[in-house]
XYZ file of N, CA and C in Angstrom:
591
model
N 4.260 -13.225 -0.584
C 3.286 -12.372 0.081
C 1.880 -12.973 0.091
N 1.793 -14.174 -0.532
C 0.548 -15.247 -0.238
C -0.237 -14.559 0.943
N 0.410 -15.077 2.303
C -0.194 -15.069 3.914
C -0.818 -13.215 3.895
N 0.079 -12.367 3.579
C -0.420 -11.099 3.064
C -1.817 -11.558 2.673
N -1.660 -11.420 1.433
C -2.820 -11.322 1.200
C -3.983 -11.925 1.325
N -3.963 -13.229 1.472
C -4.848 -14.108 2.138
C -5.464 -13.460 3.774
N -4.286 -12.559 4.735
C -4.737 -12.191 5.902
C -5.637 -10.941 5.510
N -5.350 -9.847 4.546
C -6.061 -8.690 3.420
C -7.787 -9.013 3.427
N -7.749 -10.551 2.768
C -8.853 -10.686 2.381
C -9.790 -11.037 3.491
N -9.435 -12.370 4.660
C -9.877 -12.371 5.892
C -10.317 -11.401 6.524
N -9.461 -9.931 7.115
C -9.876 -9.162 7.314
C -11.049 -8.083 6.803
N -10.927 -8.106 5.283
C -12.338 -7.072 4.217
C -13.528 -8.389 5.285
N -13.233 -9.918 5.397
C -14.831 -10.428 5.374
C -15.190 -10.333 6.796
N -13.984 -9.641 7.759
C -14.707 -9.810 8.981
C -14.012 -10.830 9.971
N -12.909 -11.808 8.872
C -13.036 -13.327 9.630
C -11.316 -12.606 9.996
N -10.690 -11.890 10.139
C -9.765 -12.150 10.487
C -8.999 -10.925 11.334
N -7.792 -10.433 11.459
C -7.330 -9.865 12.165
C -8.466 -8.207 11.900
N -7.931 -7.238 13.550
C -8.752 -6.475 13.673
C -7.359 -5.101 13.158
N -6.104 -5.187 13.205
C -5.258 -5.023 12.943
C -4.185 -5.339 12.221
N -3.761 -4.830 10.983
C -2.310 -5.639 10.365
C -1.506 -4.173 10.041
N -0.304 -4.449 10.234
C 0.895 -3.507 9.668
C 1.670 -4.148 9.002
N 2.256 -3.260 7.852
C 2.648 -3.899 7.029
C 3.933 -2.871 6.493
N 4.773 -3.450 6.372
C 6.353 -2.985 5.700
C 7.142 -3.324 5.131
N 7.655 -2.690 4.149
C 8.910 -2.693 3.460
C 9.208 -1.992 2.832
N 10.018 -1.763 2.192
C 11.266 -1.142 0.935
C 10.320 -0.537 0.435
N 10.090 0.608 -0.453
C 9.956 1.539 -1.307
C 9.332 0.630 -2.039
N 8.078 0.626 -3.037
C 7.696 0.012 -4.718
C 7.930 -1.616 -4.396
N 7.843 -1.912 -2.964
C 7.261 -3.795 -2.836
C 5.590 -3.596 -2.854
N 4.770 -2.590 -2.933
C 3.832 -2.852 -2.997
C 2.470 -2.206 -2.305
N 2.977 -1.570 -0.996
C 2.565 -1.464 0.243
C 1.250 -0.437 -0.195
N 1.387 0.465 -0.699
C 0.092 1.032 -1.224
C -0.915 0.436 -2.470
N -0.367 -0.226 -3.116
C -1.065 -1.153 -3.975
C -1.818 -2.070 -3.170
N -1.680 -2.877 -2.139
C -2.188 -3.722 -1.236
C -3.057 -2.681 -1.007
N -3.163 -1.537 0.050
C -4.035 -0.654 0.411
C -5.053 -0.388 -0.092
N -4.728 -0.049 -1.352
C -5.534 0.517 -2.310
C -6.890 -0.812 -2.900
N -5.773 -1.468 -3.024
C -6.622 -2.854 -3.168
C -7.652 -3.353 -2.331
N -7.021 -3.510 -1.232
C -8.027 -3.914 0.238
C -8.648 -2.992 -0.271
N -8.976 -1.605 -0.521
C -9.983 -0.869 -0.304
C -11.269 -1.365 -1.304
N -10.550 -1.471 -2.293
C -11.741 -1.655 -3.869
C -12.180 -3.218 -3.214
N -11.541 -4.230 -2.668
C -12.229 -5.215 -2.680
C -13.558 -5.224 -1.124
N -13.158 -4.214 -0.387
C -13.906 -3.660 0.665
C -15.088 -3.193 -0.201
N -15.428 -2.030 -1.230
C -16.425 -1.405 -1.648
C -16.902 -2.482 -2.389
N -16.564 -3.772 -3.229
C -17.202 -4.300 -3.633
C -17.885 -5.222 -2.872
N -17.729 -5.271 -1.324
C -18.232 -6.391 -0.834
C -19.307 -5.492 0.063
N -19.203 -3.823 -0.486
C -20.234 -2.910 0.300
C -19.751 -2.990 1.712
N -18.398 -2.988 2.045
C -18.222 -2.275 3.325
C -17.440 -0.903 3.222
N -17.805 -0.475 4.564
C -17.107 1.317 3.808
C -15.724 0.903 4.133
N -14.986 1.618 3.404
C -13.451 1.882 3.452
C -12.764 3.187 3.138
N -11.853 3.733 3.546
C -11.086 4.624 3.292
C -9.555 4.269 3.433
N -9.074 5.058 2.312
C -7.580 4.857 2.156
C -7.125 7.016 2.227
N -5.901 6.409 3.465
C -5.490 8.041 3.402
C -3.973 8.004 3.209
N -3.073 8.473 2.738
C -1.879 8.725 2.670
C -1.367 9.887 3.198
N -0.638 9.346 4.185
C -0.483 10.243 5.768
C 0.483 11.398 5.378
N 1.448 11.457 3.839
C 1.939 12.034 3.318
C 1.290 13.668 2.815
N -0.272 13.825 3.188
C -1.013 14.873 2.407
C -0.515 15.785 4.155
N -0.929 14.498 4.881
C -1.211 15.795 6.192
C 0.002 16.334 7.097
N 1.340 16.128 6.303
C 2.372 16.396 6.872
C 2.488 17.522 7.195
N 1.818 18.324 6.050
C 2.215 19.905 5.346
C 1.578 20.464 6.363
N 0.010 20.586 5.882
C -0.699 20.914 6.444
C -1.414 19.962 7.618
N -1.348 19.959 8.522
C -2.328 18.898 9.904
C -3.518 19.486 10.621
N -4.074 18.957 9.438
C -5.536 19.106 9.289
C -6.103 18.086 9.676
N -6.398 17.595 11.998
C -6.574 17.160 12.474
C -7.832 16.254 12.859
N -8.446 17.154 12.026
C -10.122 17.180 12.431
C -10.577 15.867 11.349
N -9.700 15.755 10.171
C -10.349 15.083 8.915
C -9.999 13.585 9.512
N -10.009 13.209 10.497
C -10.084 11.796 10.985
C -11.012 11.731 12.195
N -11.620 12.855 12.123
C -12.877 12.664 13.325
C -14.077 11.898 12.517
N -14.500 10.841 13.135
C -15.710 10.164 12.292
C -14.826 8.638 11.963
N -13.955 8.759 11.634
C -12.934 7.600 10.859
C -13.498 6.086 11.396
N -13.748 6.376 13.260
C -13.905 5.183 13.920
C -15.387 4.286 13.330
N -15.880 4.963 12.810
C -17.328 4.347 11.826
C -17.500 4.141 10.391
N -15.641 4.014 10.329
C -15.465 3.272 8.922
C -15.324 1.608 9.084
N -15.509 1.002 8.442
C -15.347 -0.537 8.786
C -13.761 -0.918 8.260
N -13.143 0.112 7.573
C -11.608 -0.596 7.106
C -11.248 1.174 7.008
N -10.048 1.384 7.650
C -9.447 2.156 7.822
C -7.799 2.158 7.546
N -7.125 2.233 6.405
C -6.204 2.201 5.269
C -5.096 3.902 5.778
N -4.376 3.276 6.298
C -3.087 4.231 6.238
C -1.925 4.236 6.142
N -1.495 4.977 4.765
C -0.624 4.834 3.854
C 0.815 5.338 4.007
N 2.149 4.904 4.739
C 3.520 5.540 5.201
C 3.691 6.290 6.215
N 3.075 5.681 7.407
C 2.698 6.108 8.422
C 4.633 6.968 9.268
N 5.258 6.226 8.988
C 7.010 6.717 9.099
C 6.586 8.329 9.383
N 5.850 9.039 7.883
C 6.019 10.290 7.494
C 5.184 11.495 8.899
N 5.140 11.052 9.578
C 3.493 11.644 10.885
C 5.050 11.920 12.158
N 6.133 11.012 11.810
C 7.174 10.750 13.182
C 7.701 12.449 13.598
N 8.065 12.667 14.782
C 8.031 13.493 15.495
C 7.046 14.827 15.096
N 5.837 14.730 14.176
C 4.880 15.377 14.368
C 3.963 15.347 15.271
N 4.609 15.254 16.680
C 3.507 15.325 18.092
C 1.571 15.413 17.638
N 1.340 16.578 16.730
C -0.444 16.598 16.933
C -0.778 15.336 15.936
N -0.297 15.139 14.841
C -0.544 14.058 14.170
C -0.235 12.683 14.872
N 0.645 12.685 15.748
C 0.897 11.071 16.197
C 0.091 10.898 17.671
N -0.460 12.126 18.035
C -1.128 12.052 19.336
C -3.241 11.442 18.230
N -3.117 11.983 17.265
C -3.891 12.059 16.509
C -4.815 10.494 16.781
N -3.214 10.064 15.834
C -3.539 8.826 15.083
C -3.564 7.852 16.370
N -3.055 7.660 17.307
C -2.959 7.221 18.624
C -4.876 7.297 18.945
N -5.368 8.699 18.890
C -6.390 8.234 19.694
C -7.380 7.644 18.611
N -7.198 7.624 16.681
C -7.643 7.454 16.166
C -8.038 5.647 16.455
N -6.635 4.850 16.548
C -6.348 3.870 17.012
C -7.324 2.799 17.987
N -7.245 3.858 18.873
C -8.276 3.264 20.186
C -9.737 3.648 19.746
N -10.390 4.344 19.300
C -11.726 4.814 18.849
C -11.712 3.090 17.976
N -11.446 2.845 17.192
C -11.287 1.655 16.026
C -11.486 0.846 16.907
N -10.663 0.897 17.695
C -10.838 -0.914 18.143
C -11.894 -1.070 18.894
N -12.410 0.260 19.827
C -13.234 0.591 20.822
C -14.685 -0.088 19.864
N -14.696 0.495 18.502
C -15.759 0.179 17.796
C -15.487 -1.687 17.069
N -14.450 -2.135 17.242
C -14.111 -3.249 16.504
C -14.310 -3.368 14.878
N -13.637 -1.761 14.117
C -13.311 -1.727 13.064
C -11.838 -1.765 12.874
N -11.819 -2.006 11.526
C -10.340 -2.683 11.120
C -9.501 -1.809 10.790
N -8.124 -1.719 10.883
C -7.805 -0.881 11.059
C -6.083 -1.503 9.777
N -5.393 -1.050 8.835
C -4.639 -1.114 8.097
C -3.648 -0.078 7.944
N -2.039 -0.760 8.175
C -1.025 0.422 8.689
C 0.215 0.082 7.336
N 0.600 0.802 6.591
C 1.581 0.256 6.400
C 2.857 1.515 6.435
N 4.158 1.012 5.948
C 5.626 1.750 6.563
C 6.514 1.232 5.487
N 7.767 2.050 6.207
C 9.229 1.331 5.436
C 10.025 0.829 6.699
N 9.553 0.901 7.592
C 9.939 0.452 8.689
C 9.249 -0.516 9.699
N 9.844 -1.489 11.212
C 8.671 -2.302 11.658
C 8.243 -1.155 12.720
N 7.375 -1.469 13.294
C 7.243 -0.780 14.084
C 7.956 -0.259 15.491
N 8.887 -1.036 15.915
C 9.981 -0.168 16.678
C 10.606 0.256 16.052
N 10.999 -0.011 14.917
C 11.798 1.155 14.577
C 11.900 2.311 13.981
N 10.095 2.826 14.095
C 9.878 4.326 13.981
C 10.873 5.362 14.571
N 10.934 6.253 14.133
C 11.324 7.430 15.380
C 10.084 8.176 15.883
N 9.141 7.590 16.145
C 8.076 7.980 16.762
C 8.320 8.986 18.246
N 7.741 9.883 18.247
C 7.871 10.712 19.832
C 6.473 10.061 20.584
N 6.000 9.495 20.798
C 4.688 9.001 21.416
C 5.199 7.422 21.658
N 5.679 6.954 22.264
C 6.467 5.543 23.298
C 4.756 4.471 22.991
N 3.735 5.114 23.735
C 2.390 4.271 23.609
C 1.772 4.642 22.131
N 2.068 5.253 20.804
C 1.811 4.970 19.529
C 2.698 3.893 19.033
N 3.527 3.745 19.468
C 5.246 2.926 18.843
C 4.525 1.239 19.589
N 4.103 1.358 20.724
C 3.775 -0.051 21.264
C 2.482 -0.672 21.032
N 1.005 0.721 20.255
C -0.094 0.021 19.799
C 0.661 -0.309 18.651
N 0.591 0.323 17.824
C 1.885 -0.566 16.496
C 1.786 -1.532 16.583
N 3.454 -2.512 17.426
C 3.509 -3.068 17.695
C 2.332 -3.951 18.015
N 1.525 -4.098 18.557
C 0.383 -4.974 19.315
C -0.388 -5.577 18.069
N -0.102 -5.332 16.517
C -0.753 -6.098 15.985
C -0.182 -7.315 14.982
N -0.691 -7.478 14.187
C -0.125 -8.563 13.355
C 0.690 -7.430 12.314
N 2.523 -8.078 12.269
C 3.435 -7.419 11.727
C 3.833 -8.497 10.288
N 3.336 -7.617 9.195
C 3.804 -8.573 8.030
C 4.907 -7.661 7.510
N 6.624 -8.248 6.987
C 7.226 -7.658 6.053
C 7.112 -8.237 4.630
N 6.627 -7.543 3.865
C 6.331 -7.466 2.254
C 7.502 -7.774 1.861
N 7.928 -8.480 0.801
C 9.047 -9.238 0.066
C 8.645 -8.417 -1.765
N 9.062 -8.021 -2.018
C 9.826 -7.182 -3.295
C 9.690 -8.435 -4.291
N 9.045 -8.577 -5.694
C 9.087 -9.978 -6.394
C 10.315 -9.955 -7.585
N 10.857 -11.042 -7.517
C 11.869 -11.727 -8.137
C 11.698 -11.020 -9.943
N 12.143 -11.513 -10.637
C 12.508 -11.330 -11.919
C 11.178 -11.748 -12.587
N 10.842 -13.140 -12.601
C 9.826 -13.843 -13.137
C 8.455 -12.899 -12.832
N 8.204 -12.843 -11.228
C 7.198 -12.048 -10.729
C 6.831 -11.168 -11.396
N 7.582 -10.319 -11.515
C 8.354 -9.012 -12.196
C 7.801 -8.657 -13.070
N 7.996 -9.881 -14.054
C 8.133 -10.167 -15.819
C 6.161 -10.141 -15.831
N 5.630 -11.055 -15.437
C 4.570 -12.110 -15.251
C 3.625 -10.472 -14.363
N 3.833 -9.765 -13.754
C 2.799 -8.374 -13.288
C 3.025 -7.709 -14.792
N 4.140 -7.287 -15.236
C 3.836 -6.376 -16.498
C 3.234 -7.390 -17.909
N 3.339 -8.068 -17.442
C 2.393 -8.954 -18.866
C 0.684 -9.170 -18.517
N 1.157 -8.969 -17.396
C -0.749 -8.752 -16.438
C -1.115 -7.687 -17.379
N -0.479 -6.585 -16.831
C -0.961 -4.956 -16.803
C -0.822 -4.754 -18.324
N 0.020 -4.924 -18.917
C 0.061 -5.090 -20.206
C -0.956 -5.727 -21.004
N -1.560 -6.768 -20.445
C -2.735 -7.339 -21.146
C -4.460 -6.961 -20.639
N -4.092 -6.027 -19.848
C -5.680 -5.670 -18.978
C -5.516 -4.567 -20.014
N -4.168 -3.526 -20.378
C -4.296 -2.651 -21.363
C -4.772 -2.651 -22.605
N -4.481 -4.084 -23.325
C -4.696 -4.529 -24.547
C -3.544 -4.612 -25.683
N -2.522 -5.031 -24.558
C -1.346 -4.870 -25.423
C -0.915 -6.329 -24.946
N -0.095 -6.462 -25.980
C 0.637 -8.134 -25.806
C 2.250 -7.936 -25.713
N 2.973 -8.239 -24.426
C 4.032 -7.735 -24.037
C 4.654 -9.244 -23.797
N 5.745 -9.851 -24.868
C 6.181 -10.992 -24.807
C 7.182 -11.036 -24.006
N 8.057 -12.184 -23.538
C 8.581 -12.852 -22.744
C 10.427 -11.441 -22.894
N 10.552 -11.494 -24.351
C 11.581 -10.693 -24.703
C 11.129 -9.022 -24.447
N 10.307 -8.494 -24.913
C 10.189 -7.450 -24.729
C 10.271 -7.240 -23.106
N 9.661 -8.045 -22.496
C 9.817 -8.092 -21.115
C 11.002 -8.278 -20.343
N 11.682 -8.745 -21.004
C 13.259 -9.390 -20.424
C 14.138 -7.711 -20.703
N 13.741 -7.236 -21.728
C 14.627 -5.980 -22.405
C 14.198 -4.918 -20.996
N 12.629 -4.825 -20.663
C 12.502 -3.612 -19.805
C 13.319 -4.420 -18.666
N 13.454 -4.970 -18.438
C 13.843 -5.433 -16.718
C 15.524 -5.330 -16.698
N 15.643 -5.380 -18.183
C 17.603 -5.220 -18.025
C 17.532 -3.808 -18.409
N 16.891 -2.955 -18.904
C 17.400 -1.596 -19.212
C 16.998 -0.274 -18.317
N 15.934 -0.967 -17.666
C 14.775 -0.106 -16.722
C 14.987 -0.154 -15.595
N 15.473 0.621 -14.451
C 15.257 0.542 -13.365
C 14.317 -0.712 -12.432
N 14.473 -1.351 -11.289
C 13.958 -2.479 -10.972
C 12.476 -2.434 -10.408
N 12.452 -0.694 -9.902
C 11.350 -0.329 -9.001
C 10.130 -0.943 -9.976
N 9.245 -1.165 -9.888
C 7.715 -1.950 -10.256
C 7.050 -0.421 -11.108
N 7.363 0.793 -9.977
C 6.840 1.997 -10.367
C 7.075 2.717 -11.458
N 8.527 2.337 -11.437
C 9.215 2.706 -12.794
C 9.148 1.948 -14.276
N 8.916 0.247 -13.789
C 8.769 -0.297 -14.665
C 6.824 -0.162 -15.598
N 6.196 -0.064 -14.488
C 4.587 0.603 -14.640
C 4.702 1.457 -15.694
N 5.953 2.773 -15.265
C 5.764 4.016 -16.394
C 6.385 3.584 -17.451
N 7.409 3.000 -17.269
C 8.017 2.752 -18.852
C 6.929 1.804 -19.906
N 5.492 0.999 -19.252
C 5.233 0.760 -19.901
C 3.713 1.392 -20.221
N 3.723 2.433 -19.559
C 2.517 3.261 -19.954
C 3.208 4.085 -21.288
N 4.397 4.483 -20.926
C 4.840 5.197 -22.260
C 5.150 4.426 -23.568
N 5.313 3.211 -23.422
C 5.593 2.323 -24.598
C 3.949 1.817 -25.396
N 2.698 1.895 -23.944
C 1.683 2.183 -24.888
C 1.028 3.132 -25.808
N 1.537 3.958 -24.883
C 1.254 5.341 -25.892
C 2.170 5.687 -27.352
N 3.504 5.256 -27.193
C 4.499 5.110 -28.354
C 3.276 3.591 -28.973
N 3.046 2.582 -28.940
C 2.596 1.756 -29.903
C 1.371 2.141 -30.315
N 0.496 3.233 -29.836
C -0.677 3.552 -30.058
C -0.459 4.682 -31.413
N 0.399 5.336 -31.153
C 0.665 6.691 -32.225
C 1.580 5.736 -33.267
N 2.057 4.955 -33.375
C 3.048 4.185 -34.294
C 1.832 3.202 -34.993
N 0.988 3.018 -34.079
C 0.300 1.704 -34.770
C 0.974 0.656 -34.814
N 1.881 0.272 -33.714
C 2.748 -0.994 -34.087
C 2.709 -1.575 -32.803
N 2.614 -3.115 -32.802
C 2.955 -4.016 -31.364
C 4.375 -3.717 -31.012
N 4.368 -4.258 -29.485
C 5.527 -3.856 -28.918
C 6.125 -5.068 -29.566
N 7.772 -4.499 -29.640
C 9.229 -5.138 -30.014
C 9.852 -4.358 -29.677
């Protein structure tokens, strides 16, 4: 996911695409990227917003993307979830064109590419389409191992090669799951007073 993120960062400086969508599988990442682009957006003092299209399913509360086009990075999170909601996909459609109209950036991601929404709006399904389409790749074992020894050490915990090998054979593979099992193993070494083993 190198080109990912390298295209992420291009885009926060301005130098690169005005559009990217981005997809895959469940816990490869796709809101972590988002979320990310966003914090590295506020630190470089451009505005950003991150929305997860999942809040406005319930309720479509239409209006809270009026203004959006005078954000400089515009972050939307499982866009799949909006499909045959006609006012939301007519929404985000004209949200779309306002963005580009202004030449702000605009960030999509899915579990799907973009034809193969079940989108009811034919011209939302083909702006989609029209931009740069990255699929996110899910990381290997090592990857895997080598993020929870990250997160593990930004915590202040020292999570060795074995302890690490044990969560990845006993723990579910998702990243999300492996995250919680090791938020709870800090909190178990914090009340024990003992390093992880």
């Amino acid at each position: 996911n190198n080109m990912v993120c390298n295209s992420l960062m291009q885009m926060v400086h301005g130098k690169g695409e005005k559009f990217i969508y981005l997809w895959g599988d469940d816990s490869v990442g796709k809101t972590h990227l988002l979320q990310a682009t966003c914090h590295l957006a506020a630190e470089a003092k451009i505005s950003a917003v991150y929305l997860p299209l999942e809040v406005f399913t319930a309720t479509p509360i239409t209006q809270q993307f009026n203004g959006l086009e005078n954000v400089s990075l515009v972050c939307l999170d499982d866009i799949q979830v909006v499909a045959q909601n006609l006012p939301l996909e007519e929404t985000l459609f004209h949200l779309f064109n306002r963005l580009m109209v202004k030449q702000n950036n605009l960030l999509i991601t899915a579990t799907k590419p973009p034809m193969q929404l079940d989108l009811s709006l034919a011209y939302l399904k083909s702006r989609l389409s029209g931009g740069v389409v990255y699929q996110l790749q899910g990381l290997n074992d090592k990857q895997k191992l080598l993020t929870l020894q990250l997160r593990a050490r930004l915590r202040g915990l020292e999570l060795d090669d074995i302890v690490g090998g044990f969560l990845l054979r006993r723990y579910s593979r998702s990243m999300v799951d492996l995250f919680m099992a090791l938020d709870s193993l800090d909190k178990a070494s914090l009340v024990e007073q003992r390093k992880l083993t």
